């Protein structure tokens, strides 16, 4: 880094001083012997005012060659100016073109189709809106670590190449030397359970992979998940923690990223609902509620997006749907002693039609029951030897959950489709850029 340059966000500390800013050109205008160049450096925007008589001749000539998205160094005096974009202006004294940008820069100030924008994601990220989303994402990632650090959880990293299958969703696989097929992890949970027995309370935060063929606004094939796993927690403790966690994440963004939410034109009023207790509804009651509203959902089925929307609209705040039928959920969930047709689990549905952002459960801790479930699901029992061992050697009550980072960001930012909240989305039909 060149220490003699200043980031646009720091200009407020340099009013009256002469500084150098290195940035990319987003707008150009000139009138006779007066020129305006608006630049961005990822931290803010700055308008430079170039007066022919006040810069060397070569620099005035260079100004004439600037184009959209070329990179430049501008040196001059910083002035506060409420009318200028960003609030500051620079009286440019010298200017240099660093990297030219041909006139065919693909993204122009006009409407582009979504596929075009995704094909040019490497440039699209330069827009103010996309940068705001990435800053909220970064804030949320920090918030996740702060939340768990304050509660003395240990962060653990789990493998991405695995032999044991965690969820029912589609699998990506690859040949793994002489060991047969390796799967890209759909979840870190099974390893999280082993780690919880070693450390007490842990969380994982990593990429997860699902060969989802669904083209919906909430499915990616590669997404990031936060998966806490807690020894000696039952499902009620688990939901209490989730409620605290989600409330903390929302409040943290409201408090620390108001500027970004403004750029995104997010109406933050609906987010205030997180300060109330979340609703907790039994699956059976949720099915009845959907049926009363004309939905076709039958007992035994997992909820579809329209079902979830009906349920959340009814409560107008985040809703836990608890105790799903066994057949609708993964093999590792604990049988509900009060109704063995169901399991001790909950999906947390976010408001504003966002649907499920968390899936969580208490884990089956009985050796015979979980072995039975593995067999019933047709899973290769030999790959789960180590997992079964956790029930054989000192089994323990434990629970955990997985929060989908992208769905959470999309909800908080009010972004329709989750492809916009990850820098380079992976979906069916998209592997580049
Ligand atoms: O409900 P899921 O499948 O739960 C698990 O993977 C458990 N192993 C979690 C646990 O108990 N440790 O996924 C958890 C969350 C979902 O609620 C959703 O937010 C997100 O992960 N998710 C996806 N996000 C984007 N694209 C996809 N294809 C997703 N699939 C799940
Ligand atoms: Mg789920």
Coordinates of C-alpha atoms and ligand atoms in Angstrom, one line a residue:
X1 CA 0.0 0.0 0.0
X2 CA 1.1 3.5 -0.8
X3 CA 0.8 5.4 2.5
X4 CA 0.7 8.8 0.8
X5 CA -2.7 8.0 -0.7
X6 CA -6.0 8.5 1.1
X7 CA -9.2 6.4 0.9
X8 CA -12.3 8.4 0.1
X9 CA -14.0 7.3 3.3
X10 CA -11.2 9.0 5.2
X11 CA -11.4 12.4 3.4
X12 CA -13.4 13.8 6.3
X13 CA -10.1 13.9 8.3
X14 CA -8.3 15.8 5.5
X15 CA -10.4 18.8 4.8
X16 CA -8.1 21.6 3.7
X17 CA -5.2 19.3 3.0
X18 CA -3.8 18.1 -0.3
X19 CA -4.1 14.4 -0.7
X20 CA -3.9 11.7 -3.4
X21 CA -6.8 9.4 -4.1
X22 CA -6.6 6.3 -6.4
X23 CA -9.9 5.2 -7.7
X24 CA -12.1 4.3 -10.7
X25 CA -14.0 6.8 -12.8
X26 CA -17.8 6.5 -12.8
X27 CA -18.8 9.8 -14.3
X28 CA -17.3 12.5 -16.5
X29 CA -18.4 15.9 -17.6
X30 CA -16.7 19.0 -19.0
X31 CA -17.6 22.5 -20.0
X32 CA -14.9 24.4 -21.8
X33 CA -12.0 24.8 -19.5
X34 CA -13.7 23.1 -16.5
X35 CA -14.0 19.4 -16.0
X36 CA -15.7 17.1 -13.4
X37 CA -14.6 13.6 -12.7
X38 CA -16.6 11.4 -10.2
X39 CA -14.6 8.5 -8.9
X40 CA -15.2 5.6 -6.5
X41 CA -12.7 3.5 -4.6
X42 CA -15.0 1.1 -2.9
X43 CA -15.2 3.2 0.3
X44 CA -17.1 6.1 -1.2
X45 CA -17.5 8.5 -4.1
X46 CA -15.6 11.7 -4.7
X47 CA -16.1 14.5 -7.3
X48 CA -12.9 16.0 -8.6
X49 CA -13.0 19.5 -10.2
X50 CA -10.4 20.0 -12.9
X51 CA -9.7 23.6 -14.0
X52 CA -7.5 23.8 -17.1
X53 CA -5.5 26.7 -15.8
X54 CA -4.8 24.9 -12.5
X55 CA -3.3 21.7 -13.7
X56 CA -0.2 20.9 -15.9
X57 CA -0.9 20.8 -19.6
X58 CA -0.2 17.1 -19.8
X59 CA -2.7 16.4 -17.0
X60 CA -5.4 18.4 -18.7
X61 CA -4.8 16.3 -21.8
X62 CA -5.0 13.2 -19.7
X63 CA -8.3 14.3 -18.4
X64 CA -9.6 14.3 -22.0
X65 CA -8.7 10.6 -22.3
X66 CA -10.5 9.4 -19.2
X67 CA -13.3 6.9 -19.8
X68 CA -15.8 5.1 -17.6
X69 CA -14.1 2.6 -15.2
X70 CA -10.5 3.6 -16.0
X71 CA -8.4 3.8 -12.9
X72 CA -6.8 7.1 -11.9
X73 CA -4.8 9.0 -9.3
X74 CA -6.1 12.4 -8.4
X75 CA -4.2 14.8 -6.2
X76 CA -5.6 18.0 -4.9
X77 CA -7.2 19.9 -2.0
X78 CA -10.1 18.4 -0.1
X79 CA -13.1 20.6 0.4
X80 CA -16.3 19.9 2.3
X81 CA -19.3 20.4 -0.1
X82 CA -22.7 19.3 0.9
X83 CA -23.9 19.3 -2.7
X84 CA -21.2 17.0 -4.0
X85 CA -21.8 13.3 -4.2
X86 CA -20.3 11.9 -1.0
X87 CA -20.1 15.3 0.7
X88 CA -16.6 16.2 -0.4
X89 CA -15.0 17.6 -3.4
X90 CA -11.4 17.8 -4.6
X91 CA -9.8 20.8 -6.3
X92 CA -7.6 18.7 -8.6
X93 CA -4.0 19.9 -9.0
X94 CA -2.6 16.8 -10.8
X95 CA -4.2 13.8 -12.4
X96 CA -2.8 10.6 -13.9
X97 CA -4.4 7.8 -15.8
X98 CA -3.3 4.4 -14.3
X99 CA -5.3 1.8 -16.2
X100 CA -7.2 2.7 -19.4
X101 CA -10.7 1.2 -19.9
X102 CA -11.9 0.8 -23.5
X103 CA -15.1 2.5 -24.4
X104 CA -17.0 -0.8 -24.6
X105 CA -17.2 -1.3 -20.8
X106 CA -20.1 -3.7 -20.7
X107 CA -22.2 -2.2 -17.9
X108 CA -23.7 1.1 -18.9
X109 CA -25.9 3.4 -17.0
X110 CA -29.1 1.8 -18.3
X111 CA -31.3 -1.3 -17.4
X112 CA -29.5 -4.6 -18.0
X113 CA -31.2 -8.0 -17.8
X114 CA -30.3 -10.3 -14.9
X115 CA -28.4 -12.9 -17.0
X116 CA -26.3 -10.1 -18.5
X117 CA -25.5 -8.8 -15.1
X118 CA -24.6 -12.2 -13.8
X119 CA -22.4 -12.9 -16.8
X120 CA -20.6 -9.7 -15.8
X121 CA -20.7 -10.2 -12.1
X122 CA -17.0 -9.3 -11.9
X123 CA -18.0 -5.8 -13.0
X124 CA -21.5 -5.7 -11.5
X125 CA -19.9 -6.0 -8.0
X126 CA -18.5 -2.5 -8.6
X127 CA -22.0 -0.9 -8.4
X128 CA -22.9 0.9 -5.2
X129 CA -25.9 -1.4 -4.5
X130 CA -23.8 -4.6 -4.8
X131 CA -21.0 -3.1 -2.7
X132 CA -23.6 -2.3 0.0
X133 CA -24.8 -5.9 0.0
X134 CA -21.2 -7.2 0.4
X135 CA -20.7 -4.8 3.3
X136 CA -23.8 -6.1 5.1
X137 CA -22.6 -9.7 4.4
X138 CA -19.2 -8.9 5.9
X139 CA -20.9 -7.3 9.0
X140 CA -23.1 -10.4 9.5
X141 CA -20.1 -12.7 9.3
X142 CA -18.3 -10.7 12.0
X143 CA -21.5 -10.6 14.0
X144 CA -21.7 -14.4 13.9
X145 CA -18.3 -14.7 15.4
X146 CA -18.9 -12.1 18.0
X147 CA -22.2 -13.7 19.1
X148 CA -20.6 -17.1 19.6
X149 CA -17.4 -15.8 21.1
X150 CA -19.4 -13.9 23.7
X151 CA -21.0 -17.3 24.7
X152 CA -17.7 -19.2 24.8
X153 CA -18.5 -21.4 21.8
X154 CA -15.5 -22.9 20.0
X155 CA -15.3 -22.4 16.3
X156 CA -14.5 -25.6 14.5
X157 CA -13.8 -26.2 10.8
X158 CA -15.3 -29.4 9.3
X159 CA -14.3 -31.3 6.1
X160 CA -15.7 -30.4 2.7
X161 CA -14.7 -33.7 1.2
X162 CA -16.8 -36.4 3.0
X163 CA -17.9 -40.0 2.8
X164 CA -21.1 -39.7 4.9
X165 CA -24.1 -38.0 3.5
X166 CA -25.8 -35.5 5.8
X167 CA -29.0 -34.3 4.1
X168 CA -31.5 -35.5 1.6
X169 CA -30.7 -32.8 -1.0
X170 CA -28.7 -33.5 -4.1
X171 CA -25.0 -34.5 -3.9
X172 CA -21.9 -33.4 -5.7
X173 CA -19.4 -36.2 -5.9
X174 CA -15.9 -36.8 -7.2
X175 CA -13.5 -39.8 -7.3
X176 CA -11.3 -39.9 -4.3
X177 CA -8.1 -42.0 -5.0
X178 CA -8.7 -45.6 -3.8
X179 CA -11.4 -44.6 -1.3
X180 CA -14.2 -44.5 -3.8
X181 CA -16.6 -41.6 -4.0
X182 CA -16.2 -38.4 -2.1
X183 CA -19.1 -36.1 -1.6
X184 CA -18.9 -32.3 -1.2
X185 CA -20.3 -31.6 2.3
X186 CA -24.0 -30.7 2.4
X187 CA -23.6 -29.9 6.1
X188 CA -20.9 -29.9 8.8
X189 CA -23.3 -31.1 11.4
X190 CA -22.3 -34.8 11.8
X191 CA -18.7 -33.7 12.5
X192 CA -20.1 -30.9 14.7
X193 CA -21.7 -33.6 16.9
X194 CA -18.4 -35.3 17.4
X195 CA -16.8 -31.9 18.2
X196 CA -19.6 -31.1 20.7
X197 CA -18.7 -34.2 22.7
X198 CA -15.1 -33.1 22.7
X199 CA -15.6 -29.3 23.4
X200 CA -19.1 -28.8 24.7
X201 CA -20.4 -26.0 22.5
X202 CA -19.1 -25.4 19.0
X203 CA -20.0 -23.8 15.7
X204 CA -19.0 -24.3 12.2
X205 CA -19.0 -21.6 9.5
X206 CA -18.3 -22.8 6.0
X207 CA -19.4 -23.4 2.5
X208 CA -21.9 -26.3 1.9
X209 CA -22.9 -27.8 -1.4
X210 CA -26.2 -29.1 -2.7
X211 CA -26.9 -30.3 -6.3
X212 CA -30.2 -28.6 -6.2
X213 CA -32.0 -28.7 -9.5
X214 CA -34.5 -26.1 -8.3
X215 CA -34.3 -22.7 -9.9
X216 CA -35.9 -20.8 -7.1
X217 CA -34.9 -17.4 -5.5
X218 CA -33.7 -19.2 -2.4
X219 CA -31.5 -22.0 -3.7
X220 CA -27.8 -21.9 -4.5
X221 CA -25.7 -25.0 -5.2
X222 CA -22.9 -23.5 -3.0
X223 CA -23.9 -21.5 0.1
X224 CA -22.5 -20.7 3.5
X225 CA -24.0 -22.1 6.6
X226 CA -23.4 -21.5 10.3
X227 CA -24.0 -24.7 12.3
X228 CA -23.8 -24.5 16.1
X229 CA -23.9 -27.8 18.1
X230 CA -24.4 -27.9 21.8
X231 CA -23.9 -30.7 24.3
X232 CA -26.7 -31.0 26.9
X233 CA -29.1 -28.7 25.0
X234 CA -32.5 -30.0 24.3
X235 CA -34.8 -28.7 21.5
X236 CA -36.2 -25.9 23.7
X237 CA -32.7 -24.6 24.6
X238 CA -31.9 -24.9 20.9
X239 CA -34.8 -22.6 19.9
X240 CA -34.0 -20.1 22.6
X241 CA -30.5 -19.8 21.3
X242 CA -31.7 -19.4 17.7
X243 CA -34.0 -16.7 18.8
X244 CA -31.2 -14.8 20.5
X245 CA -28.9 -15.3 17.5
X246 CA -31.3 -14.1 14.8
X247 CA -32.3 -11.1 16.9
X248 CA -28.7 -10.2 17.5
X249 CA -27.9 -10.4 13.7
X250 CA -30.8 -8.2 12.7
X251 CA -30.1 -5.6 15.4
X252 CA -26.4 -5.6 14.6
X253 CA -27.0 -4.7 10.9
X254 CA -29.6 -2.1 11.8
X255 CA -27.2 -0.5 14.2
X256 CA -23.9 -0.7 12.2
X257 CA -25.0 -0.6 8.5
X258 CA -27.7 2.0 8.3
X259 CA -26.0 3.7 5.3
X260 CA -25.9 0.4 3.3
X261 CA -29.6 -0.3 4.1
X262 CA -30.4 3.2 2.8
X263 CA -28.6 2.5 -0.4
X264 CA -30.6 -0.7 -0.7
X265 CA -33.8 1.3 -0.1
X266 CA -34.7 -1.2 2.6
X267 CA -37.8 -0.3 4.6
X268 CA -36.5 -1.3 8.0
X269 CA -39.8 -1.1 9.8
X270 CA -40.8 -4.7 9.3
X271 CA -37.5 -5.8 10.9
X272 CA -38.6 -4.4 14.2
X273 CA -40.7 -7.5 14.7
X274 CA -37.6 -9.5 15.8
X275 CA -37.7 -7.7 19.2
X276 CA -40.9 -9.6 20.1
X277 CA -40.8 -13.3 21.1
X278 CA -40.9 -15.5 18.0
X279 CA -44.0 -17.6 17.4
X280 CA -43.7 -21.4 18.0
X281 CA -46.3 -23.5 16.2
X282 CA -46.7 -27.2 16.1
X283 CA -46.4 -28.7 12.6
X284 CA -49.9 -30.3 12.9
X285 CA -51.4 -26.9 13.7
X286 CA -49.4 -25.3 10.9
X287 CA -50.9 -27.9 8.4
X288 CA -54.4 -27.0 9.7
X289 CA -53.7 -23.3 9.3
X290 CA -52.6 -23.8 5.7
X291 CA -55.5 -26.1 4.9
X292 CA -58.0 -23.5 6.3
X293 CA -56.5 -21.0 3.9
X294 CA -57.1 -23.3 1.0
X295 CA -53.6 -24.8 0.8
X296 CA -53.2 -28.4 -0.4
X297 CA -50.6 -29.4 2.2
X298 CA -51.2 -32.9 3.7
X299 CA -49.9 -34.1 7.1
X300 CA -46.6 -35.9 6.5
X301 CA -45.3 -33.5 3.8
X302 CA -42.6 -30.9 4.1
X303 CA -43.8 -27.3 3.8
X304 CA -43.5 -25.7 0.4
X305 CA -42.7 -22.0 -0.1
X306 CA -46.4 -21.0 -0.4
X307 CA -47.2 -22.9 2.8
X308 CA -44.4 -21.1 4.6
X309 CA -45.6 -17.8 3.4
X310 CA -49.2 -18.4 4.6
X311 CA -47.9 -19.4 8.1
X312 CA -45.6 -16.4 8.5
X313 CA -48.2 -13.9 7.2
X314 CA -50.5 -15.1 9.9
X315 CA -48.1 -14.3 12.7
X316 CA -46.3 -11.3 11.2
X317 CA -43.0 -12.3 12.9
X318 CA -40.5 -15.1 12.7
X319 CA -42.1 -18.5 13.3
X320 CA -40.7 -21.8 14.5
X321 CA -42.6 -24.7 13.1
X322 CA -41.9 -27.5 15.5
X323 CA -42.1 -31.3 15.6
X324 CA -42.3 -32.4 11.9
X325 CA -43.3 -35.9 10.9
X326 CA -40.3 -38.2 10.8
X327 CA -40.7 -39.0 7.1
X328 CA -40.4 -35.3 6.2
X329 CA -37.0 -34.9 7.9
X330 CA -33.4 -36.2 8.1
X331 CA -32.4 -39.4 9.8
X332 CA -30.6 -37.8 12.7
X333 CA -33.5 -36.0 14.4
X334 CA -34.6 -37.2 17.8
X335 CA -37.9 -39.1 18.0
X336 CA -40.5 -37.1 19.9
X337 CA -41.4 -39.0 23.0
X338 CA -44.8 -37.3 23.2
X339 CA -45.6 -38.4 19.6
X340 CA -43.2 -40.9 18.0
X341 CA -44.6 -40.2 14.5
X342 CA -42.8 -36.9 14.8
X343 CA -39.3 -35.6 15.6
X344 CA -38.0 -32.9 18.0
X345 CA -37.1 -30.3 15.4
X346 CA -37.9 -26.8 14.2
X347 CA -37.6 -24.8 11.0
X348 CA -37.4 -21.1 11.6
X349 CA -39.4 -19.1 9.0
X350 CA -38.5 -15.5 8.4
X351 CA -41.1 -12.8 7.7
X352 CA -41.8 -11.0 4.4
X353 CA -42.2 -14.3 2.5
X354 CA -38.6 -15.3 3.1
X355 CA -39.3 -18.8 4.2
X356 CA -37.0 -21.1 6.1
X357 CA -33.7 -19.6 7.2
X358 CA -32.9 -22.2 9.9
X359 CA -33.3 -25.9 10.1
X360 CA -32.5 -27.4 13.5
X361 CA -33.2 -30.3 15.8
X362 CA -32.3 -32.2 18.9
X363 CA -30.3 -35.3 17.8
X364 CA -31.3 -38.9 18.2
X365 CA -29.0 -40.1 20.9
X366 CA -30.3 -43.7 21.1
X367 CA -27.9 -46.1 19.2
X368 CA -30.6 -48.6 18.1
X369 CA -33.0 -45.9 17.0
X370 CA -30.5 -44.0 14.9
X371 CA -29.2 -47.2 13.3
X372 CA -32.8 -48.1 12.4
X373 CA -33.3 -44.7 10.8
X374 CA -30.1 -45.0 8.8
X375 CA -31.2 -48.3 7.4
X376 CA -34.7 -47.1 6.8
X377 CA -33.3 -44.2 4.7
X378 CA -31.2 -46.6 2.7
X379 CA -27.9 -44.9 3.7
X380 CA -24.6 -46.8 3.6
X381 CA -24.3 -47.7 7.3
X382 CA -20.6 -48.5 7.0
X383 CA -19.8 -44.9 6.2
X384 CA -21.4 -43.9 9.6
X385 CA -19.4 -46.1 11.9
X386 CA -17.7 -43.2 13.6
X387 CA -21.0 -41.3 13.9
X388 CA -22.7 -44.3 15.5
X389 CA -19.8 -44.5 17.9
X390 CA -21.0 -41.2 19.4
X391 CA -24.1 -43.0 20.6
X392 CA -22.1 -46.1 21.7
X393 CA -19.4 -44.4 23.8
X394 CA -21.0 -41.9 26.2
X395 CA -24.1 -40.8 24.4
X396 CA -25.4 -37.4 25.3
X397 CA -28.4 -35.1 24.9
X398 CA -27.5 -32.6 22.2
X399 CA -29.0 -30.3 19.7
X400 CA -28.0 -27.8 17.0
X401 CA -29.1 -25.9 14.0
X402 CA -28.0 -24.5 10.6
X403 CA -28.6 -20.9 9.6
X404 CA -28.3 -20.2 5.9
X405 CA -26.2 -17.1 5.5
X406 CA -27.5 -16.0 2.1
X407 CA -31.1 -16.4 3.0
X408 CA -30.5 -14.3 6.1
X409 CA -28.7 -11.6 4.2
X410 CA -31.5 -11.5 1.6
X411 CA -34.1 -11.1 4.2
X412 CA -32.4 -8.4 6.2
X413 CA -31.4 -6.5 3.0
X414 CA -34.8 -7.0 1.4
X415 CA -33.2 -8.5 -1.7
X416 CA -35.5 -10.7 -3.8
X417 CA -33.1 -13.4 -5.0
X418 CA -30.2 -14.8 -3.0
X419 CA -28.0 -14.9 -6.1
X420 CA -27.3 -11.2 -5.4
X421 CA -26.0 -11.6 -1.9
X422 CA -23.0 -13.9 -2.5
X423 CA -20.0 -12.5 -4.5
X424 CA -20.0 -15.2 -7.2
X425 CA -23.2 -17.2 -7.1
X426 CA -23.2 -20.9 -8.0
X427 CA -26.5 -22.2 -9.3
X428 CA -27.8 -24.7 -11.8
X429 CA -26.6 -23.4 -15.1
X430 CA -24.0 -21.0 -13.7
X431 CA -20.3 -21.7 -13.0
X432 CA -18.7 -18.5 -14.2
X433 CA -17.5 -15.9 -13.5
Ligands
LIG1 O1 -32.4 -27.4 6.8 P1 -31.0 -27.7 6.3 O2 -30.9 -28.7 5.2 O3 -30.3 -28.2 7.6 C1 -29.1 -28.8 7.7 O4 -28.3 -28.8 6.8 C2 -28.8 -29.2 9.1 N1 -27.6 -30.2 9.0 C3 -28.5 -28.1 10.0 C4 -28.1 -28.4 11.4 O5 -29.0 -28.8 12.1 N2 -26.9 -28.3 11.8 O6 -30.3 -26.4 6.0 C5 -30.1 -25.4 6.9 C6 -30.3 -24.0 6.3 C7 -31.7 -23.8 5.7 O7 -32.6 -23.4 6.7 C8 -31.4 -22.7 4.7 O8 -31.3 -21.4 5.4 C9 -30.0 -23.0 4.2 O9 -29.4 -23.8 5.2 N3 -30.1 -23.7 2.9 C10 -29.8 -23.2 1.7 N4 -29.4 -21.9 1.4 C11 -29.2 -21.6 0.1 N5 -29.3 -22.6 -0.9 C12 -29.7 -23.8 -0.6 N6 -29.8 -24.7 -1.6 C13 -30.0 -24.2 0.7 N7 -30.3 -25.3 1.4 C14 -30.4 -25.0 2.7
LIG2 MG1 -34.4 -27.5 6.1

